[in-house]
Coordinates of C-alpha atoms and ligand atoms in Angstrom, one line a residue:
X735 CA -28.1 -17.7 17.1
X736 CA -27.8 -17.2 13.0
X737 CA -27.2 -20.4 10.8
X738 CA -23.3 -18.7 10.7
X739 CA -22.6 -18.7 14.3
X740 CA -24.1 -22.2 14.3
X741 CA -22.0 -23.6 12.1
X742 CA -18.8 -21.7 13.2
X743 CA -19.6 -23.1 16.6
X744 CA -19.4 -26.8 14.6
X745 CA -16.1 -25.8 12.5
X746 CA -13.7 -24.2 14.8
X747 CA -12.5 -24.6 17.9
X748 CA -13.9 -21.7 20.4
X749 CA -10.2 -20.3 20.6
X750 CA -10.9 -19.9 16.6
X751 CA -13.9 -18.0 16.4
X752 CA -15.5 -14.5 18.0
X753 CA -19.6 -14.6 18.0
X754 CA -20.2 -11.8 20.6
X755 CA -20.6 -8.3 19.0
X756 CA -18.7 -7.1 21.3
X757 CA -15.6 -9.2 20.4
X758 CA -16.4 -8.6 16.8
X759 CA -16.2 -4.6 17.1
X760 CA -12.4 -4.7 17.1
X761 CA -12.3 -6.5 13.2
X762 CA -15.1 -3.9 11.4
X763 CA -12.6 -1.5 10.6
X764 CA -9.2 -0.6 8.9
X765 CA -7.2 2.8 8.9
X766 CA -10.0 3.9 7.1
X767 CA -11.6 4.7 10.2
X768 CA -14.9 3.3 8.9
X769 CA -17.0 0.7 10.8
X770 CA -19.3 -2.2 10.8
X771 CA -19.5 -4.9 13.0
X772 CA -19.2 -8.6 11.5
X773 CA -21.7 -11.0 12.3
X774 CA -18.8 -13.4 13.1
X775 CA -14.8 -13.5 13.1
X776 CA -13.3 -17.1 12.0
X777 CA -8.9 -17.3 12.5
X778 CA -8.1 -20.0 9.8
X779 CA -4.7 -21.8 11.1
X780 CA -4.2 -23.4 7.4
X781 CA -5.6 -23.8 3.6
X782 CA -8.2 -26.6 4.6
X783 CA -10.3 -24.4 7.2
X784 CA -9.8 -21.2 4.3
X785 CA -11.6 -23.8 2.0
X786 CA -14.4 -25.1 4.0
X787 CA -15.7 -21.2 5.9
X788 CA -15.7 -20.0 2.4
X789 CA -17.9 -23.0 1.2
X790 CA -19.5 -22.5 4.3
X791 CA -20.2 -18.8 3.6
X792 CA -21.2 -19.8 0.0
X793 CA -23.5 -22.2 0.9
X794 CA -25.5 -19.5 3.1
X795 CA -24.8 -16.6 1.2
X796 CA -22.5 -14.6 3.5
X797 CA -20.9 -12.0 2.5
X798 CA -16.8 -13.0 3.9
X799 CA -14.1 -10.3 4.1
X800 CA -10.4 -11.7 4.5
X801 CA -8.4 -9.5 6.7
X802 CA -4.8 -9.1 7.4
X803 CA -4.2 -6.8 10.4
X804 CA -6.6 -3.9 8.8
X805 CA -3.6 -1.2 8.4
X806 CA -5.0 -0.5 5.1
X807 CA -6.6 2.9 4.1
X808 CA -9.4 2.9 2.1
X809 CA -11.9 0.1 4.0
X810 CA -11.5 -2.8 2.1
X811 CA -11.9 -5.3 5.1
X812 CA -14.9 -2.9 6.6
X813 CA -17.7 -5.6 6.7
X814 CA -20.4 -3.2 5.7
X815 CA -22.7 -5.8 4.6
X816 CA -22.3 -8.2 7.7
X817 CA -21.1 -11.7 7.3
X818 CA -18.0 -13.7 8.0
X819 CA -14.7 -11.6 8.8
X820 CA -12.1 -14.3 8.0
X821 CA -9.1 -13.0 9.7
X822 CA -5.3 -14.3 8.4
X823 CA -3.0 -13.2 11.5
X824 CA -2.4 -16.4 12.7
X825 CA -1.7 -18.3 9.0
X826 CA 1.7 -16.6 9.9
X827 CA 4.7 -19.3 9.0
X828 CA 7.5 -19.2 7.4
X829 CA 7.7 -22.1 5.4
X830 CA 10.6 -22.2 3.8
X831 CA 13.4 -19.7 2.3
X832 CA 16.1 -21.0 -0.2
X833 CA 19.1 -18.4 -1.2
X834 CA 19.9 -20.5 -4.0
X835 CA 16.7 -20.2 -5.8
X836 CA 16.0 -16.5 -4.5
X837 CA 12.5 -17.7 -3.0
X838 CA 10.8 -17.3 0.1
X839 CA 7.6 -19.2 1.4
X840 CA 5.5 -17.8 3.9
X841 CA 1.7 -17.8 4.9
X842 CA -0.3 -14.9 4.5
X843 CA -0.2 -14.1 8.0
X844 CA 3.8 -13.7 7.7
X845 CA 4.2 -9.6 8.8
X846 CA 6.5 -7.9 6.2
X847 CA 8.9 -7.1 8.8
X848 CA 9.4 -11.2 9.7
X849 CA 9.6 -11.6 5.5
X850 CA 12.5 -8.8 5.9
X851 CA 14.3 -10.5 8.7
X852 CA 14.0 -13.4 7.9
X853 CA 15.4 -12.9 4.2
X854 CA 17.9 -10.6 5.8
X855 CA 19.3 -13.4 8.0
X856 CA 20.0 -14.9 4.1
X857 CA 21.7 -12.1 2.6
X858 CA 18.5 -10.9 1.0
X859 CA 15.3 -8.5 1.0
X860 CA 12.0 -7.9 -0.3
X861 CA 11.6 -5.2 -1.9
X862 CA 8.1 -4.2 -1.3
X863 CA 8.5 -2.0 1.8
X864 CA 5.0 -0.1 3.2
X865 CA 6.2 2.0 6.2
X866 CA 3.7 -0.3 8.1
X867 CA 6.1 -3.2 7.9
X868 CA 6.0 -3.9 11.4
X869 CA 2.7 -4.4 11.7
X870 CA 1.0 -5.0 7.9
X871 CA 0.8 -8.7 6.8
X872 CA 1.9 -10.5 3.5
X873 CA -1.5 -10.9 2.5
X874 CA -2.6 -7.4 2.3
X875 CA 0.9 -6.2 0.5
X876 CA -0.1 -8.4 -2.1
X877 CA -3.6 -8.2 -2.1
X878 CA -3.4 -3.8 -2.2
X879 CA -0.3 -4.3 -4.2
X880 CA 1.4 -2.2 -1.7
X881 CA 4.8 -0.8 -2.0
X882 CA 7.3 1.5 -0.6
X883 CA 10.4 3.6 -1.1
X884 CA 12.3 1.2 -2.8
X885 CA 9.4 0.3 -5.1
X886 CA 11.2 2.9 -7.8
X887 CA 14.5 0.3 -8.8
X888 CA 12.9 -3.0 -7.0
X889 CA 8.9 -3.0 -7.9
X890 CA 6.5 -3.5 -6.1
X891 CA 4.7 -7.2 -4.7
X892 CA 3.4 -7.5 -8.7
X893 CA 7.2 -7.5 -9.8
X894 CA 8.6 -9.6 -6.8
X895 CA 6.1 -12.4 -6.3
X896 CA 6.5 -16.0 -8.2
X897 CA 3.8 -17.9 -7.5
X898 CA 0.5 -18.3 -5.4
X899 CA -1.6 -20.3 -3.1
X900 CA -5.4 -19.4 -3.0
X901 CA -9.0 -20.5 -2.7
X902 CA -11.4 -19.1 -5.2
X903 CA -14.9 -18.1 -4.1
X904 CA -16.2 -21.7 -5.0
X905 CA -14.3 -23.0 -2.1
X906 CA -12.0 -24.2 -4.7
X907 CA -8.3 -24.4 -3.8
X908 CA -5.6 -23.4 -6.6
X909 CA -2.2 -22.9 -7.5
X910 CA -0.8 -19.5 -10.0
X911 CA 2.5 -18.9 -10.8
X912 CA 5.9 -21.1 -11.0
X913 CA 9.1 -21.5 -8.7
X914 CA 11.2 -20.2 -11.7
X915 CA 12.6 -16.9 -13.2
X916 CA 10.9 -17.6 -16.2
X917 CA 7.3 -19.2 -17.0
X918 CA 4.6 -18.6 -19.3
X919 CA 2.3 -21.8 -18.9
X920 CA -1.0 -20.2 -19.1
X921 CA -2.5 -16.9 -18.1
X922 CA -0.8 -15.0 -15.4
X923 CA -3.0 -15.2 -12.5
X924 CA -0.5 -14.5 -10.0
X925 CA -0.6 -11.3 -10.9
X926 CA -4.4 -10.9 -11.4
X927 CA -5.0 -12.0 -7.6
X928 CA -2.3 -9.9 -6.6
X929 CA -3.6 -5.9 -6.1
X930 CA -7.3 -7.5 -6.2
X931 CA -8.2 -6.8 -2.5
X932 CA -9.5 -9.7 -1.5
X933 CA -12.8 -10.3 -4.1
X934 CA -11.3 -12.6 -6.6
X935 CA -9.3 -15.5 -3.9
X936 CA -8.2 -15.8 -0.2
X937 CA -4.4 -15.7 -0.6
X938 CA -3.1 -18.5 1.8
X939 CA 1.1 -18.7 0.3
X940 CA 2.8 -16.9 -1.3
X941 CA 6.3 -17.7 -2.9
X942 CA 8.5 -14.3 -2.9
X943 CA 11.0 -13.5 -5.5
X944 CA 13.7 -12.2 -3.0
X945 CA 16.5 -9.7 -4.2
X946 CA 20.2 -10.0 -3.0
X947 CA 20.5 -7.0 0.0
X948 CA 22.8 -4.2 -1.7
X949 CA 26.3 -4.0 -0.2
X950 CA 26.3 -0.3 0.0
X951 CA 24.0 2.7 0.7
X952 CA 24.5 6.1 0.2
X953 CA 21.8 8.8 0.8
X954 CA 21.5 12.9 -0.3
X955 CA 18.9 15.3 0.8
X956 CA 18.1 18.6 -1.6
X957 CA 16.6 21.1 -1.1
X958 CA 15.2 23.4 -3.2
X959 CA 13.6 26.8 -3.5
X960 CA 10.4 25.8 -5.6
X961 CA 8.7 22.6 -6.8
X962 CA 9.8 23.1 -10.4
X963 CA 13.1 23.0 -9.3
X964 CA 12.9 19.6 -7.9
X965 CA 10.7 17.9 -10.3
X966 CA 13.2 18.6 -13.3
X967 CA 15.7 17.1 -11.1
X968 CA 13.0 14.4 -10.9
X969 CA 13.0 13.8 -14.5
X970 CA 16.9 14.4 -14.9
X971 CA 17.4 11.5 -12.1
X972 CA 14.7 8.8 -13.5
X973 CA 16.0 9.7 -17.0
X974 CA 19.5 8.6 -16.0
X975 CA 20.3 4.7 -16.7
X976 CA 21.3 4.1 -12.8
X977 CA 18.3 4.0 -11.4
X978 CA 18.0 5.8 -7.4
X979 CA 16.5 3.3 -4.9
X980 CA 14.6 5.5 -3.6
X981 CA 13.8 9.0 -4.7
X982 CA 10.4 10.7 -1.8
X983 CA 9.2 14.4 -1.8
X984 CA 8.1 16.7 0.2
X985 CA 6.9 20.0 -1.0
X986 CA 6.5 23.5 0.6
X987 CA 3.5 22.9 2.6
X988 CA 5.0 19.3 4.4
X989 CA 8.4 21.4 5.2
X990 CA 6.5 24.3 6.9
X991 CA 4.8 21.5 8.8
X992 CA 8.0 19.8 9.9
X993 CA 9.8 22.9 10.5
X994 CA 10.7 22.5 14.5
X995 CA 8.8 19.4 14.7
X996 CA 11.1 17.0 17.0
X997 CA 14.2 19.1 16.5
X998 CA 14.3 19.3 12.2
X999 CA 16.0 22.5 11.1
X1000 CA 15.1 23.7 7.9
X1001 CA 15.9 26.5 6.2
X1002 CA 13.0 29.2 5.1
X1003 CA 13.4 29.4 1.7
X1004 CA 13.2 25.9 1.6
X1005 CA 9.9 25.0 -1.1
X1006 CA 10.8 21.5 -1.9
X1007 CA 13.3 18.6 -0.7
X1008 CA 14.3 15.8 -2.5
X1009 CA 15.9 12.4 -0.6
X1010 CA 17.3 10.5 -2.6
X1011 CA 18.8 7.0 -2.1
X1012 CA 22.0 5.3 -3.6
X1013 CA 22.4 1.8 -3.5
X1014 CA 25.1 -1.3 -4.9
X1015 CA 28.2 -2.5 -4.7
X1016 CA 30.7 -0.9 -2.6
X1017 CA 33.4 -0.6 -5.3
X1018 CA 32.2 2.7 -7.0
X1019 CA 29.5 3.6 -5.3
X1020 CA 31.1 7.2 -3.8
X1021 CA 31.7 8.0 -7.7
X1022 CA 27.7 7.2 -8.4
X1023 CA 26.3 9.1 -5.6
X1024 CA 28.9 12.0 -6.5
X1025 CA 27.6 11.6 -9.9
X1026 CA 23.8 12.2 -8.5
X1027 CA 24.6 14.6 -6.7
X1028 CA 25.5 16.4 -9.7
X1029 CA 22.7 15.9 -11.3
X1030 CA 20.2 16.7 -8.3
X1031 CA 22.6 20.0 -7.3
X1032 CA 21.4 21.8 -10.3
X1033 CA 18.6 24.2 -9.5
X1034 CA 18.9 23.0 -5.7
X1035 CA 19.9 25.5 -2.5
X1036 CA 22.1 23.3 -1.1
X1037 CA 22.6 19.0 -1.3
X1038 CA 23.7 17.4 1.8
X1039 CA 24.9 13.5 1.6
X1040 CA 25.5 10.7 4.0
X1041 CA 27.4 7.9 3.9
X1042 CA 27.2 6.8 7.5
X1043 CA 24.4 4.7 9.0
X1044 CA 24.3 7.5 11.5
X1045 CA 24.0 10.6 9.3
X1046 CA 21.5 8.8 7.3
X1047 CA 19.3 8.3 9.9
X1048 CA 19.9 12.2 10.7
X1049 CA 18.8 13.1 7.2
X1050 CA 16.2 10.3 7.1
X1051 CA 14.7 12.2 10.3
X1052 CA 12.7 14.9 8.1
X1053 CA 11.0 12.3 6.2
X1054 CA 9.9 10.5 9.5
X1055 CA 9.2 13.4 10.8
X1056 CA 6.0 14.1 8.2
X1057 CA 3.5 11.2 9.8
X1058 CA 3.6 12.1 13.1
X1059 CA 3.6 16.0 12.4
X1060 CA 0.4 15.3 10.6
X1061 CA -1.1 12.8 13.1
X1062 CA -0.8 16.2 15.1
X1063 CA -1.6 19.1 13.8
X1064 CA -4.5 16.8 11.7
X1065 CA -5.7 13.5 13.3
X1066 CA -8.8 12.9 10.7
X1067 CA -6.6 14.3 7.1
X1068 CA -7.9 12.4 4.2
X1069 CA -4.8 11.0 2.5
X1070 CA -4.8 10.5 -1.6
X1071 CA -2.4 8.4 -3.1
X1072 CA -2.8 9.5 -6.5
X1073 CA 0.3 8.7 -9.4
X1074 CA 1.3 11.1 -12.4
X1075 CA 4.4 10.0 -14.9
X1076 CA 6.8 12.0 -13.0
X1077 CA 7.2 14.5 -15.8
X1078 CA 3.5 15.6 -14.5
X1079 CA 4.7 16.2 -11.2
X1080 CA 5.0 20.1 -11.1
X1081 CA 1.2 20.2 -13.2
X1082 CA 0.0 17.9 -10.3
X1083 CA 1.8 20.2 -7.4
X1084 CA 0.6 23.7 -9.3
X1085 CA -2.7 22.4 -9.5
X1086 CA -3.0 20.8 -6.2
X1087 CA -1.9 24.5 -5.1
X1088 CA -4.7 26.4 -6.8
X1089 CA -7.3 23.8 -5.7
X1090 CA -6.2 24.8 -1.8
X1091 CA -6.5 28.0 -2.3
X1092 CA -10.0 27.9 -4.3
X1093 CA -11.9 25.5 -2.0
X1094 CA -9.8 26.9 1.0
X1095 CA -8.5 23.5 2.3
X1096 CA -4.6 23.0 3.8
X1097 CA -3.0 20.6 1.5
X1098 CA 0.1 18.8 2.4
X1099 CA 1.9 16.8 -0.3
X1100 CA 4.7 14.6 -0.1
X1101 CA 5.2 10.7 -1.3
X1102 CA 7.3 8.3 -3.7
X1103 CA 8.5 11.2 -6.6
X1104 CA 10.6 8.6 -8.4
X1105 CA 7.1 6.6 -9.0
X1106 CA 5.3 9.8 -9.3
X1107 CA 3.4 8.7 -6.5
X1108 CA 1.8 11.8 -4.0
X1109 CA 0.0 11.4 -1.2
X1110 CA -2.3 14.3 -1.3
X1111 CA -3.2 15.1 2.5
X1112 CA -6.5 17.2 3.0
X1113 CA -6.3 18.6 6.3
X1114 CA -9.7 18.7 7.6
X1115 CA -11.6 18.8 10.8
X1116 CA -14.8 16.3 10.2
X1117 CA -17.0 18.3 13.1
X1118 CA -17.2 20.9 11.1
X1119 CA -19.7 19.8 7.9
X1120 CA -18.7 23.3 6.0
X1121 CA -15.3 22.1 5.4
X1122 CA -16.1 18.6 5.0
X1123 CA -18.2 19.6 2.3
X1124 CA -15.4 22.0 0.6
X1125 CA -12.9 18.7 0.7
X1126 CA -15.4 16.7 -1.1
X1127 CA -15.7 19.0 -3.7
X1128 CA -12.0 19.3 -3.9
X1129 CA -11.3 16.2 -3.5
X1130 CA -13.5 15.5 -6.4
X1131 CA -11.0 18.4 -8.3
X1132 CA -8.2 16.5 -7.1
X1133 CA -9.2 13.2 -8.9
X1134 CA -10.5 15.0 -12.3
X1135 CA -7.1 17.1 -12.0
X1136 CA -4.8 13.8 -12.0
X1137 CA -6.7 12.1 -14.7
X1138 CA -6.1 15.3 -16.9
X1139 CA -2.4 14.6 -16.4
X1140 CA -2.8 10.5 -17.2
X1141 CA -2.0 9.4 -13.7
X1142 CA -3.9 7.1 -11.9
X1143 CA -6.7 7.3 -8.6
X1144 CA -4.3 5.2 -6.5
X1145 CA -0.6 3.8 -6.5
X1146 CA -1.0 1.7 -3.2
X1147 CA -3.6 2.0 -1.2
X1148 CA -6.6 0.7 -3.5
X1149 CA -9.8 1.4 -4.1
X1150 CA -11.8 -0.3 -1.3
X1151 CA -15.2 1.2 -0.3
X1152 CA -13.7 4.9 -0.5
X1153 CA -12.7 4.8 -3.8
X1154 CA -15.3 3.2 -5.5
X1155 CA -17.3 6.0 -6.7
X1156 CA -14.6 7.8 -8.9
X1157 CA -13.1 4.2 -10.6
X1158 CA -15.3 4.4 -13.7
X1159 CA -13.8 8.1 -14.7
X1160 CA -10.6 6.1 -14.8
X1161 CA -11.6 3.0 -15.8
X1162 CA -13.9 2.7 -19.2
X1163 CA -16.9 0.8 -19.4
X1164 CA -15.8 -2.2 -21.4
X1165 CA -12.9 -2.9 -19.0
X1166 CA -15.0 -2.5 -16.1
X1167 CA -17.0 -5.0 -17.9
X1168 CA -14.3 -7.7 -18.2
X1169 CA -13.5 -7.2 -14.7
X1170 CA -16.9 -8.3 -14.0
X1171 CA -16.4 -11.3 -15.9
X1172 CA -13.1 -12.2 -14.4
X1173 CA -14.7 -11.5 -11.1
X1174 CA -17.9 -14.2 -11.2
X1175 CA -15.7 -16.9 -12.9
X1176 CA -13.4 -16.8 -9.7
X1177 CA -16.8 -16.5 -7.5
X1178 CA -19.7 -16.9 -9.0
X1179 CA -22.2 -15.9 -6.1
X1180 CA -20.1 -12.8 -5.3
X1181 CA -19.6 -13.6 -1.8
X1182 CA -15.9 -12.4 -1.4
X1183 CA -15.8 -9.4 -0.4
X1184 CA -18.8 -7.9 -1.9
X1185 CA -19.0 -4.4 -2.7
X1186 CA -15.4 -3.2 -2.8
X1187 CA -12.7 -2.6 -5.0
X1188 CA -13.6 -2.6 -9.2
X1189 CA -17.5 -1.2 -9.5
X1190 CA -19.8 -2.6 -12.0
X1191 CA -20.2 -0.5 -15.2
X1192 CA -22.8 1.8 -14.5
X1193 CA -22.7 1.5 -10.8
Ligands
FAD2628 C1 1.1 4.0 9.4 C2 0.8 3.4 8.0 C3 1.7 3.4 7.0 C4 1.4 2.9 5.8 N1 2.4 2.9 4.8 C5 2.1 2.4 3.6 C6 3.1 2.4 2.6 O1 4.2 3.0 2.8 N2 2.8 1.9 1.4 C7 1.6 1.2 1.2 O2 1.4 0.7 0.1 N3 0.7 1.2 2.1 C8 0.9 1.7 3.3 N4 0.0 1.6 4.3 C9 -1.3 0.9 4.1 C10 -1.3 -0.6 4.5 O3 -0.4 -0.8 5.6 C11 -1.0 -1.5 3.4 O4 -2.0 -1.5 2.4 C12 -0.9 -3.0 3.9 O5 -0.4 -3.8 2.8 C13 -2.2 -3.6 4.4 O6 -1.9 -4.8 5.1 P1 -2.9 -5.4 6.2 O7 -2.3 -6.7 6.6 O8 -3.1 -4.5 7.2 O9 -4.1 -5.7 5.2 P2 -5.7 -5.4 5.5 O10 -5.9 -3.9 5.7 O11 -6.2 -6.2 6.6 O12 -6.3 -5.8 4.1 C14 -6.0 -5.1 3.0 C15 -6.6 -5.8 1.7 O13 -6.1 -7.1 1.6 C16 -7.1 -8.1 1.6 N5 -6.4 -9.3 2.1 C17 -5.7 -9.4 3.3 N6 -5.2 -10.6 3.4 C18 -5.6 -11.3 2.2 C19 -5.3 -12.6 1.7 N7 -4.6 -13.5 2.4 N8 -5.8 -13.0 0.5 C20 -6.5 -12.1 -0.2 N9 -6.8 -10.8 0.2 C21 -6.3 -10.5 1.4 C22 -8.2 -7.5 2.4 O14 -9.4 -8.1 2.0 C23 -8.1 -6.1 1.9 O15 -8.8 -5.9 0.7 C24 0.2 2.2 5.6 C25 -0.8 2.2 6.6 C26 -0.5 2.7 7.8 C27 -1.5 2.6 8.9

């Protein structure tokens, strides 16, 4: 038995702990699909047993990975240098949720679907919304900064989170943040754990800036013969003072895939759709979604808008559609989720074009438009190395091509372990730098999560 599953066996009860390999495959991977097996798995039920395995870990220099519920993409909770996986999923309270303040409490553990009910039951909402809600937890929205749809008028978990609960890699446990709208005691590190994946603190509550549920929604679909065509109305709709509350994409290549897939219709000179979401009050909202429509009709074949729960959904079907088309036709795709200002859209789609063609790899394209957020799917078949290869290489086209346009390697998913190697064409050696100096004061023996997510300089 190592000195960890000794002392594991001393800390937690057995119901709190896996030690057989065999229990442990299940937590050495995330969507990812990449795998190691941990040399233990610890469920923390509160703060106090966070504190003391991550001494414990410290004091025997093992590597520990926190994990939600491992939906994320880019194998930031693979343990692929052994050690502790501390899993959250049962730190899952609600603690408290108080209208009059817009707050929410809840343990890391919380799903963002229970946040969503449970603020809906209020009136309310949070707005970071990961199509994973059902399953995801609170601790890895914040700690991949993830977002959703809505993220384009509400933020994402950076703009809707108040304050923090944590325990640094010292063991040490800490409080960031206020229970206010307003605050600026001290540096902001509620915002520096959040979207650091796990290596700088274990996140163990979180207090949530909740946003008043809209009374209204109103949604159009356009379509439109080309990508140009949709991006300007991209750029005409962001450039407008309402803001949409959500605005997602598809291009030519995800409509050909959907085409017929679970009953969609579309027609064939379809090369880009737009849906775009209206949301507010319900005194004036027809008027504002007439007035988008405007704006989005120019350029567009047709715009068709809903106003019913019912024909939403209808319309909403071709955007649902996408995942489990491409969980079909392409189990093992490598997703993207690079960001361009949205102006850069059509250079991002033109390009992504020409790269498919040159390194003859299917692209599909679709994702958050009014965030200039794509998720760039290479569909690939990993048993066959030729075409593994070509992805590589234009994958590596695909990264060099957004930086040209000032976007970003990731607007949600992270860099993990799969990202790690292009970070420092994004990120320049000085800041990679300070990272690395923010990173050792909050753990000094680099024991959280070693490995992933900001590189060294040089590395
Ligand atoms: C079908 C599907 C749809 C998805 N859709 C979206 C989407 O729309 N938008 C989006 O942004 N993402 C999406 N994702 C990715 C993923 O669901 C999100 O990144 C999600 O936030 C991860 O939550 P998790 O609980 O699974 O975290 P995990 O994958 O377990 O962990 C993610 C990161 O958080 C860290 N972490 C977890 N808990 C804590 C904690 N308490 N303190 C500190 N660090 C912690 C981990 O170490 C790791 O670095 C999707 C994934 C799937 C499979």
């Amino acid at each position: 038995m190592t000195p960890l599953a000794r002392e594991l066996e001393r800390l937690l009860p057995e119901a709190d702990r896996l030690l057989d390999p065999a229990d442990c495959w299940a937590y050495g991977s995330d969507n990812s699909r990449l795998h190691a097996i941990p040399e233990a798995v610890a469920f923390a039920r509160d703060a106090d047993t966070v504190a003391e395995l991550v001494r414990l870990c410290r004091r025997l220099g093992a590597p520990l990975v926190v994990r939600g519920r491992g939906t994320g993409t880019t194998g930031a909770v693979v343990p692929d240098r052994g050690g502790l996986v501390l899993s959250l999923e049962r730190m899952n309270r609600i603690l408290e949720v108080d209208p009059g303040n817009r707050w929410l409490i809840a343990q890391p553990g919380a799903t963002n679907a229970e946040i969503q009910t449970t603020a809906g039951e209020h009136g309310f909402f949070w707005p970071p919304d990961p199509t994973s809600s059902a399953f995801c937890t609170l601790g890895g929205n914040l700690a991949y900064n993830s977002a959703g749809p809505h993220a384009v008028k509400y933020g994402t978990p950076r703009e809707n989170t108040l304050g923090l609960e944590a325990v640094a890699g010292t063991g040490q446990r800490f409080r960031t943040g206020v229970r206010t709208t307003k605050g600026v005691v001290g540096y902001d590190l509620t915002r520096l754990l959040i979207g650091s994946e796990g290596t700088l603190g274990i996140i163990t509550e979180a207090t949530l800036k909740l946003t008043p549920r809209p009374e209204c929604t109103h949604l159009l679909q356009a379509v439109y013969p080309d990508i140009e065509s949709a991006a300007q109305a991209v750029t005409r709709l962001m450039a407008r003072a309402e803001s949409p509350s959500a605005l997602e994409f598809m291009d030519r290549s995800a409509i050909t895939m959907i085409r017929g897939y679970g009953g969609v219709e579309l027609p064939e000179e379809a090369g880009a759709i737009l849906m775009i979401e209206v949301d507010g009050s319900a005194e004036g909202i027809a008027g504002r979604a007439a007035g988008i429509r405007t704006v989005a009709a120019d350029g567009a074949l047709h715009v068709d808008m809903a106003d019913t729960h019912e024909a939403m959904e209808r319309l909403w079907k071709v955007r649902k559609a996408l995942s489990p088309a491409l969980r079909t036709i392409a189990p093992k795709k490598i997703n993207e989720d690079v960001v361009v200002p949205v102006s850069r859209i059509p250079a991002l789609i033109g390009g992504l074009e020409e790269l498919a063609t040159r390194h003859a790899i299917r692209i599909v394209n679709f994702g958050h438009a009014g965030n200039g957020n794509i998720h760039v799917n290479l569909l690939v078949n990993p048993d066959d190395p030729e075409e593994m290869q070509r992805a590589e290489a234009c994958l590596d086209d695909v990264f060099r091509l957004v930086l040209s346009l000032d976007g970003s390697l990731s607007g949600e998913h992270g860099i993990g372990l799969v990202k790690r190697p292009f970070v420092g064409r994004e990120l320049d050696p000085a800041a990679l730098e300070l990272m690395e100096g923010v990173r050792a004061a909050f753990d000094p023996d680099g024991i959280l999560n070693p490995g992933k997510a900001p590189p060294t300089p040089g590395e």
